[in-house]
Amino acid sequence: MINRRRKKDLFKRNIMKFETKAIHIGEEPKFKEGGSGDVVIPIHLSSTFARKKVDEPTYGYEYSRTGNPTRNALERRLAALEDAKFGLAFASGVAAETVLCLSLLKSGDHIIASGDLYSGTRRLFNTVFNQNFEVEISYVDAREVKNVKKAIKSNTRLVWLETPTNPLMRLCDIKAISEITEGKDIIVVVDNTFMSPYFQKPLNLGADIVVHSTTKFLNGHSDSIGGAIMLSDDKTYSALKFYQNTTGAILSPFDSFLVLRGIKTLAIRMEKHNKNAIRIAEYLESHPKVKRVNYPGLKSYPQHNLARKQMSGFGGMLSFEIDANLKETRAFLENLKIFALAESLGGVESLIEHPAIMTHSYIPKKEREKMGITDSLIRISVGIEDITDLIEDLDNAFKRTTQK
Ligand code: P1T
């Protein structure tokens, strides 16, 4: 067994590999006074922590919103996975995004964001930050670095990237975009929810901050809502930590436990999501009822080379356009038996959804269609079930739909 001090040394010297960090960091057994050697961290439910002296919080703990041992264990693990110095856990992905923007922006600042990012993020930017706080937003097609460069203004404070985007799976070059912001007072944020740190590490490519919806692949079991921020800059971390406590948008101890548990199998889950997604993408690509498949792992994918350059796998998310009208598209979705027709993604079970009616209905139809989110676009979060069952389910749904 790796003892605590040795574990710290291994981590410091970056000897511990991803899978090992995912299992051990944050859950080192405690043998000191009061420790019982648990290999799994207890769920610390206490809302407050007693102290012996008025001005000496016990081991730094005073009140659970400010700091909680189970959440802190998760925060250490989250940091380790993204090769970051700090991690912070929040009540949801959008709570993490809200705290990030509240901490780093003021009225009159400008955000440049990937055009087709998750619509909940877009809603947050457009309503809360633009309408209420007069933060300017420019949406650009970030597939071209020059579009980001052109959009930079003297008040630009954040470049917000989602790669791959939700649901069109468009990529942007994290390294090239980070380079164009060098020397400027601009923070590059990457939403790494789709890839997880197992397949993509934005901080190592030059980004400043990573955000996640831990609801998705990190937790991996569709039973917790949460969010995370990982970064290495001390000053920015202090600001975020202050706002995390001040706004109270924290992850609960129970959810922290669930995410700690989920992360232990992240590597093997991601491998299987990836393997199944490639098979499904190839199946769909060869199907006569499918017009286009958006999956960066396909050799035919226009940004396949960029995917190979900045990601170590292609993940479990894909979208495709069915050669059908809205009525038939709906029938196809409702004819599936194993795929659950549901929002969200990243769990062990396969999910399928209709972005225009479901996850991205917030975006007005005209704008949505201009982006490529048409009525015949379908998104899949490929689970880790047996691949033959998944393909058979899709095949049967296609047959039932075309027979009608
Ligand atoms: O749902 P929440 O934990 O608040 O996470 C928001 C979020 C942030 N970033 C990305 C890339 C996301 O996909 C999401 C949430 N997405 C869905 C619920 C969905 O079905 O696409």
XYZ file of C-alpha atoms and ligand atoms in Angstrom:
425
model
C 0.000 0.000 0.000
C 1.180 3.493 -0.798
C 1.454 5.482 2.409
C 0.359 9.094 2.563
C 3.766 10.766 2.455
C 5.035 8.491 -0.305
C 1.842 9.088 -2.257
C 2.365 12.844 -1.993
C 5.939 12.440 -3.263
C 4.853 10.303 -6.195
C 2.232 12.878 -7.115
C 4.646 15.797 -6.767
C 7.152 14.150 -9.061
C 4.270 13.369 -11.424
C 5.061 9.663 -11.236
C 1.520 8.596 -10.507
C -0.371 7.854 -13.696
C -3.929 8.953 -14.444
C -5.708 5.747 -13.366
C -3.776 5.648 -10.088
C -4.509 9.289 -9.290
C -8.193 8.705 -10.118
C -8.344 6.038 -7.411
C -5.997 7.358 -4.712
C -5.703 11.139 -4.657
C -7.943 12.605 -1.970
C -8.603 9.255 -0.296
C -5.324 8.520 1.437
C -6.041 6.400 4.547
C -5.449 8.370 7.756
C -3.500 6.618 10.503
C -2.895 9.606 12.742
C -4.864 10.269 15.911
C -8.574 9.761 15.279
C -8.005 8.162 11.876
C -9.332 4.635 11.314
C -7.544 3.819 8.070
C -10.706 3.978 5.898
C -9.821 3.271 2.269
C -12.986 5.129 1.266
C -13.470 8.611 2.680
C -16.461 8.990 5.021
C -19.357 11.208 3.933
C -18.828 14.092 6.357
C -22.391 15.296 6.944
C -21.581 17.704 9.754
C -22.610 21.248 8.814
C -20.272 22.738 11.390
C -17.021 21.799 13.141
C -16.257 22.275 16.828
C -12.986 23.821 17.897
C -11.082 23.808 21.185
C -9.940 27.404 20.971
C -12.007 30.348 19.765
C -9.561 31.341 17.063
C -8.371 27.876 15.947
C -10.607 25.964 13.527
C -9.968 22.219 13.810
C -7.678 21.178 10.945
C -8.861 24.345 9.147
C -12.553 23.328 9.184
C -15.122 25.784 10.533
C -18.396 25.521 8.544
C -19.279 23.107 5.748
C -20.093 25.739 3.120
C -16.561 27.069 3.502
C -14.853 23.692 3.615
C -15.959 20.082 4.016
C -13.566 17.093 4.206
C -15.476 14.972 1.657
C -15.778 17.866 -0.819
C -12.157 18.810 -0.291
C -11.086 15.227 -1.046
C -12.965 15.439 -4.336
C -11.499 18.866 -5.090
C -7.969 17.490 -4.676
C -8.742 14.594 -6.976
C -10.332 16.847 -9.600
C -7.213 19.036 -9.611
C -4.928 16.007 -9.972
C -6.847 14.674 -12.980
C -6.490 17.909 -14.971
C -2.827 18.372 -13.888
C -4.009 21.491 -12.054
C -2.968 22.939 -8.714
C -6.519 23.581 -7.512
C -9.981 22.088 -7.866
C -13.360 23.423 -6.730
C -16.662 21.533 -6.650
C -20.059 23.154 -7.220
C -23.760 22.330 -7.047
C -23.994 21.925 -10.849
C -22.093 22.650 -14.044
C -23.937 25.932 -14.512
C -23.308 26.841 -10.850
C -19.564 26.461 -11.563
C -19.941 28.655 -14.664
C -21.941 31.263 -12.720
C -19.347 31.507 -9.965
C -16.553 31.707 -12.535
C -18.201 34.641 -14.336
C -19.213 36.424 -11.116
C -15.652 36.155 -9.805
C -13.832 37.287 -12.925
C -16.129 39.710 -14.752
C -17.568 43.145 -14.202
C -20.121 45.152 -16.195
C -18.762 46.248 -19.545
C -16.427 43.255 -19.921
C -16.584 41.125 -23.047
C -16.761 37.322 -23.509
C -15.917 35.539 -26.753
C -17.642 32.142 -26.812
C -17.839 29.121 -29.121
C -20.953 29.548 -31.277
C -22.809 26.325 -30.579
C -21.999 25.705 -26.933
C -24.400 23.997 -24.505
C -27.588 26.052 -24.546
C -27.745 26.306 -20.735
C -24.399 28.111 -20.816
C -25.668 30.325 -23.616
C -28.826 31.097 -21.603
C -26.714 32.011 -18.569
C -24.535 34.353 -20.643
C -27.462 35.969 -22.510
C -29.850 36.455 -19.617
C -27.945 36.832 -16.355
C -24.651 38.244 -17.593
C -25.710 40.195 -20.682
C -29.191 41.421 -19.720
C -28.624 41.960 -15.990
C -24.931 42.787 -15.748
C -24.233 44.272 -19.186
C -21.474 41.861 -20.046
C -20.981 41.795 -23.827
C -20.981 38.402 -25.556
C -19.705 37.545 -29.053
C -20.417 34.062 -30.374
C -17.906 32.982 -32.998
C -17.226 29.890 -35.048
C -14.139 28.892 -33.066
C -13.181 26.163 -35.558
C -11.204 28.950 -37.242
C -8.637 30.570 -34.933
C -8.851 33.748 -36.982
C -12.516 34.218 -35.988
C -11.525 34.303 -32.318
C -8.609 36.635 -33.063
C -10.862 39.023 -34.993
C -13.383 39.165 -32.134
C -10.826 40.268 -29.493
C -11.493 43.799 -28.205
C -9.906 45.983 -25.552
C -12.572 44.850 -23.024
C -12.322 41.122 -23.811
C -11.794 39.312 -20.535
C -12.783 35.703 -21.241
C -12.516 33.354 -24.194
C -14.972 30.550 -23.470
C -14.386 27.379 -25.477
C -16.326 24.161 -25.653
C -14.511 21.459 -27.595
C -16.135 19.320 -28.859
C -19.256 21.497 -28.845
C -22.620 20.294 -27.662
C -24.312 18.933 -29.824
C -22.483 19.501 -33.141
C -19.125 18.076 -31.997
C -17.137 20.950 -33.515
C -13.568 21.308 -32.304
C -11.345 24.287 -31.752
C -7.583 24.363 -31.448
C -7.014 25.025 -27.721
C -3.261 25.583 -28.109
C -3.527 27.997 -31.043
C -6.329 29.999 -29.402
C -4.445 30.165 -26.082
C -1.405 31.465 -27.971
C -3.278 34.391 -29.525
C -4.348 35.591 -26.049
C -0.795 35.502 -24.653
C 0.367 38.780 -23.164
C -3.236 40.059 -23.023
C -5.411 40.281 -19.928
C -7.637 37.480 -21.244
C -8.494 34.204 -19.524
C -9.060 31.125 -21.683
C -11.707 28.800 -20.237
C -12.401 25.351 -21.674
C -15.538 23.367 -20.884
C -14.024 19.865 -20.906
C -17.242 18.006 -20.038
C -17.467 15.949 -23.251
C -13.909 14.604 -23.269
C -13.204 14.420 -19.520
C -9.576 14.815 -18.430
C -8.984 11.221 -19.514
C -9.016 12.204 -23.191
C -8.160 15.918 -23.154
C -6.176 18.175 -20.820
C -6.776 21.812 -21.799
C -4.430 23.266 -19.156
C -1.512 21.387 -20.687
C -2.450 22.927 -24.050
C -2.274 26.485 -22.684
C -5.795 27.166 -21.346
C -6.089 28.911 -17.966
C -9.217 27.319 -16.497
C -11.167 24.110 -17.067
C -14.851 23.743 -16.183
C -16.893 20.559 -16.002
C -20.366 19.387 -15.454
C -19.461 16.495 -13.114
C -23.036 15.326 -13.734
C -21.667 13.719 -16.895
C -18.618 11.467 -17.467
C -16.792 12.323 -14.219
C -19.590 10.926 -12.076
C -20.676 8.619 -14.850
C -23.809 7.061 -13.347
C -26.581 9.638 -13.947
C -27.288 9.958 -10.233
C -25.743 13.286 -9.233
C -25.784 16.891 -10.455
C -22.506 18.754 -9.958
C -19.873 21.008 -11.442
C -16.158 21.674 -11.144
C -13.438 24.193 -11.891
C -9.748 23.309 -12.137
C -6.901 25.794 -12.464
C -3.341 26.517 -11.345
C -3.188 30.287 -10.810
C -3.110 31.195 -7.081
C -4.762 34.600 -7.391
C -7.631 33.408 -9.572
C -8.127 30.423 -7.267
C -8.467 32.725 -4.241
C -11.127 34.767 -6.063
C -13.050 31.639 -7.061
C -12.806 30.119 -3.601
C -14.108 33.363 -2.085
C -17.103 33.384 -4.456
C -17.741 29.664 -3.952
C -18.196 30.332 -0.245
C -19.926 33.679 -0.648
C -22.542 32.482 -3.161
C -22.877 29.085 -1.463
C -23.052 27.168 -4.750
C -21.248 24.161 -3.250
C -21.464 20.428 -3.948
C -23.047 18.452 -1.075
C -20.975 15.871 0.858
C -23.094 13.011 -0.525
C -22.690 14.165 -4.129
C -18.964 14.648 -3.490
C -18.794 11.023 -2.369
C -20.662 9.860 -5.474
C -18.319 11.748 -7.805
C -15.236 10.473 -5.944
C -16.605 6.972 -6.411
C -17.504 7.509 -10.060
C -14.070 8.885 -10.957
C -12.373 5.656 -9.835
C -13.670 3.935 -12.979
C -13.408 6.951 -15.303
C -10.522 5.514 -17.330
C -12.121 2.148 -18.078
C -15.494 3.731 -18.705
C -14.037 6.265 -21.163
C -12.219 3.500 -23.056
C -15.473 1.593 -23.470
C -17.542 4.712 -24.339
C -14.931 5.462 -26.996
C -14.892 1.920 -28.384
C -18.688 1.703 -28.573
C -19.004 5.218 -30.057
C -16.603 4.405 -32.914
C -18.671 1.322 -33.783
C -21.928 3.276 -33.679
C -20.483 6.154 -35.717
C -19.289 3.703 -38.385
C -22.652 1.930 -38.389
C -24.522 5.222 -38.792
C -22.145 6.477 -41.467
C -22.922 3.460 -43.616
C -26.702 3.607 -43.046
C -28.778 4.840 -46.029
C -31.153 6.809 -43.744
C -28.275 8.877 -42.297
C -27.093 12.067 -44.006
C -24.153 13.060 -41.808
C -22.391 11.817 -38.675
C -20.589 14.218 -36.350
C -17.946 12.178 -34.542
C -14.309 13.355 -34.393
C -13.090 9.739 -34.376
C -14.277 9.106 -37.926
C -11.507 9.402 -40.509
C -13.997 11.293 -42.704
C -14.618 13.899 -39.987
C -13.368 17.299 -41.250
C -11.449 17.985 -38.013
C -10.152 14.432 -37.481
C -6.526 15.574 -37.582
C -7.079 18.219 -34.900
C -8.874 15.601 -32.800
C -5.846 13.303 -33.046
C -3.542 16.186 -32.150
C -5.226 17.474 -29.000
C -7.229 14.516 -27.718
C -5.998 11.047 -26.778
C -9.375 9.477 -27.647
C -12.646 10.592 -29.203
C -15.133 10.018 -26.396
C -18.671 8.731 -26.235
C -20.634 11.639 -27.724
C -21.854 11.917 -31.290
C -24.636 13.499 -33.288
C -26.082 12.699 -36.671
C -28.624 13.913 -39.165
C -31.287 11.486 -40.192
C -32.710 11.676 -43.704
C -36.240 12.246 -42.456
C -38.771 14.918 -41.572
C -39.563 15.870 -37.982
C -42.417 13.342 -37.697
C -40.195 10.444 -38.782
C -37.311 11.667 -36.633
C -39.607 11.642 -33.596
C -40.870 8.161 -34.507
C -37.286 6.863 -34.767
C -36.479 8.195 -31.279
C -39.656 6.790 -29.770
C -39.047 3.381 -31.377
C -35.818 2.716 -29.454
C -35.913 0.214 -26.602
C -32.440 0.257 -24.993
C -31.448 3.890 -25.613
C -33.287 6.087 -23.123
C -34.859 9.158 -24.730
C -33.431 11.645 -22.249
C -31.384 14.794 -21.806
C -27.927 14.665 -20.199
C -24.975 12.461 -21.097
C -21.925 10.654 -19.830
C -23.593 7.880 -17.826
C -22.993 4.157 -18.249
C -26.362 3.857 -20.003
C -26.903 4.995 -23.599
C -29.038 8.105 -23.984
C -30.482 9.648 -27.106
C -32.153 13.016 -27.589
C -33.491 15.594 -30.024
C -31.498 18.825 -29.414
C -33.972 21.128 -31.216
C -36.910 20.019 -29.024
C -35.011 19.051 -25.890
C -31.574 20.366 -24.758
C -31.281 23.288 -27.191
C -34.905 24.462 -27.396
C -33.876 27.711 -25.665
C -32.203 28.888 -28.898
C -34.681 30.480 -31.373
C -35.432 28.183 -34.347
C -33.860 30.463 -36.964
C -30.616 30.827 -35.045
C -30.556 27.119 -34.216
C -30.946 26.112 -37.846
C -28.272 28.552 -38.955
C -25.903 26.833 -36.540
C -26.787 23.374 -37.840
C -29.161 22.229 -35.076
C -31.913 21.140 -37.451
C -35.106 19.199 -36.792
C -33.418 16.035 -38.088
C -30.371 16.267 -35.798
C -30.109 13.555 -33.128
C -27.546 13.366 -30.319
C -26.310 10.164 -28.689
C -24.432 9.638 -25.468
C -23.051 6.162 -26.094
C -23.064 4.006 -22.970
C -20.974 1.011 -22.057
C -23.524 -1.718 -22.831
C -22.789 -4.564 -25.249
C -22.305 -2.978 -28.659
C -24.315 -5.598 -30.565
C -27.399 -4.803 -28.444
C -26.975 -1.082 -29.111
C -26.611 -1.468 -32.873
C -29.524 -3.899 -33.001
C -31.672 -1.368 -31.132
C -30.792 1.387 -33.636
C -31.343 -0.998 -36.552
C -34.778 -2.046 -35.299
C -35.800 1.580 -34.745
C -34.769 2.470 -38.324
C -36.765 -0.527 -39.664
C -39.871 0.266 -37.597
C -39.728 3.909 -38.668
C -39.387 3.250 -42.388
C -42.111 0.530 -42.340
C -44.726 3.015 -41.092
O -26.418 20.304 -15.989
P -25.222 20.908 -15.342
O -24.524 19.986 -14.407
O -25.519 22.244 -14.734
O -24.128 21.162 -16.506
C -24.263 22.129 -17.493
C -23.450 21.759 -18.705
C -22.233 22.386 -18.912
N -21.455 22.094 -19.973
C -21.828 21.173 -20.872
C -20.941 20.884 -22.037
C -23.036 20.479 -20.727
O -23.360 19.562 -21.641
C -23.875 20.780 -19.621
C -25.183 20.104 -19.410
N -25.699 19.444 -20.548
C -26.861 18.752 -20.594
C -27.694 18.606 -19.554
C -27.164 18.153 -21.903
O -28.054 17.272 -22.010
O -26.516 18.526 -22.881
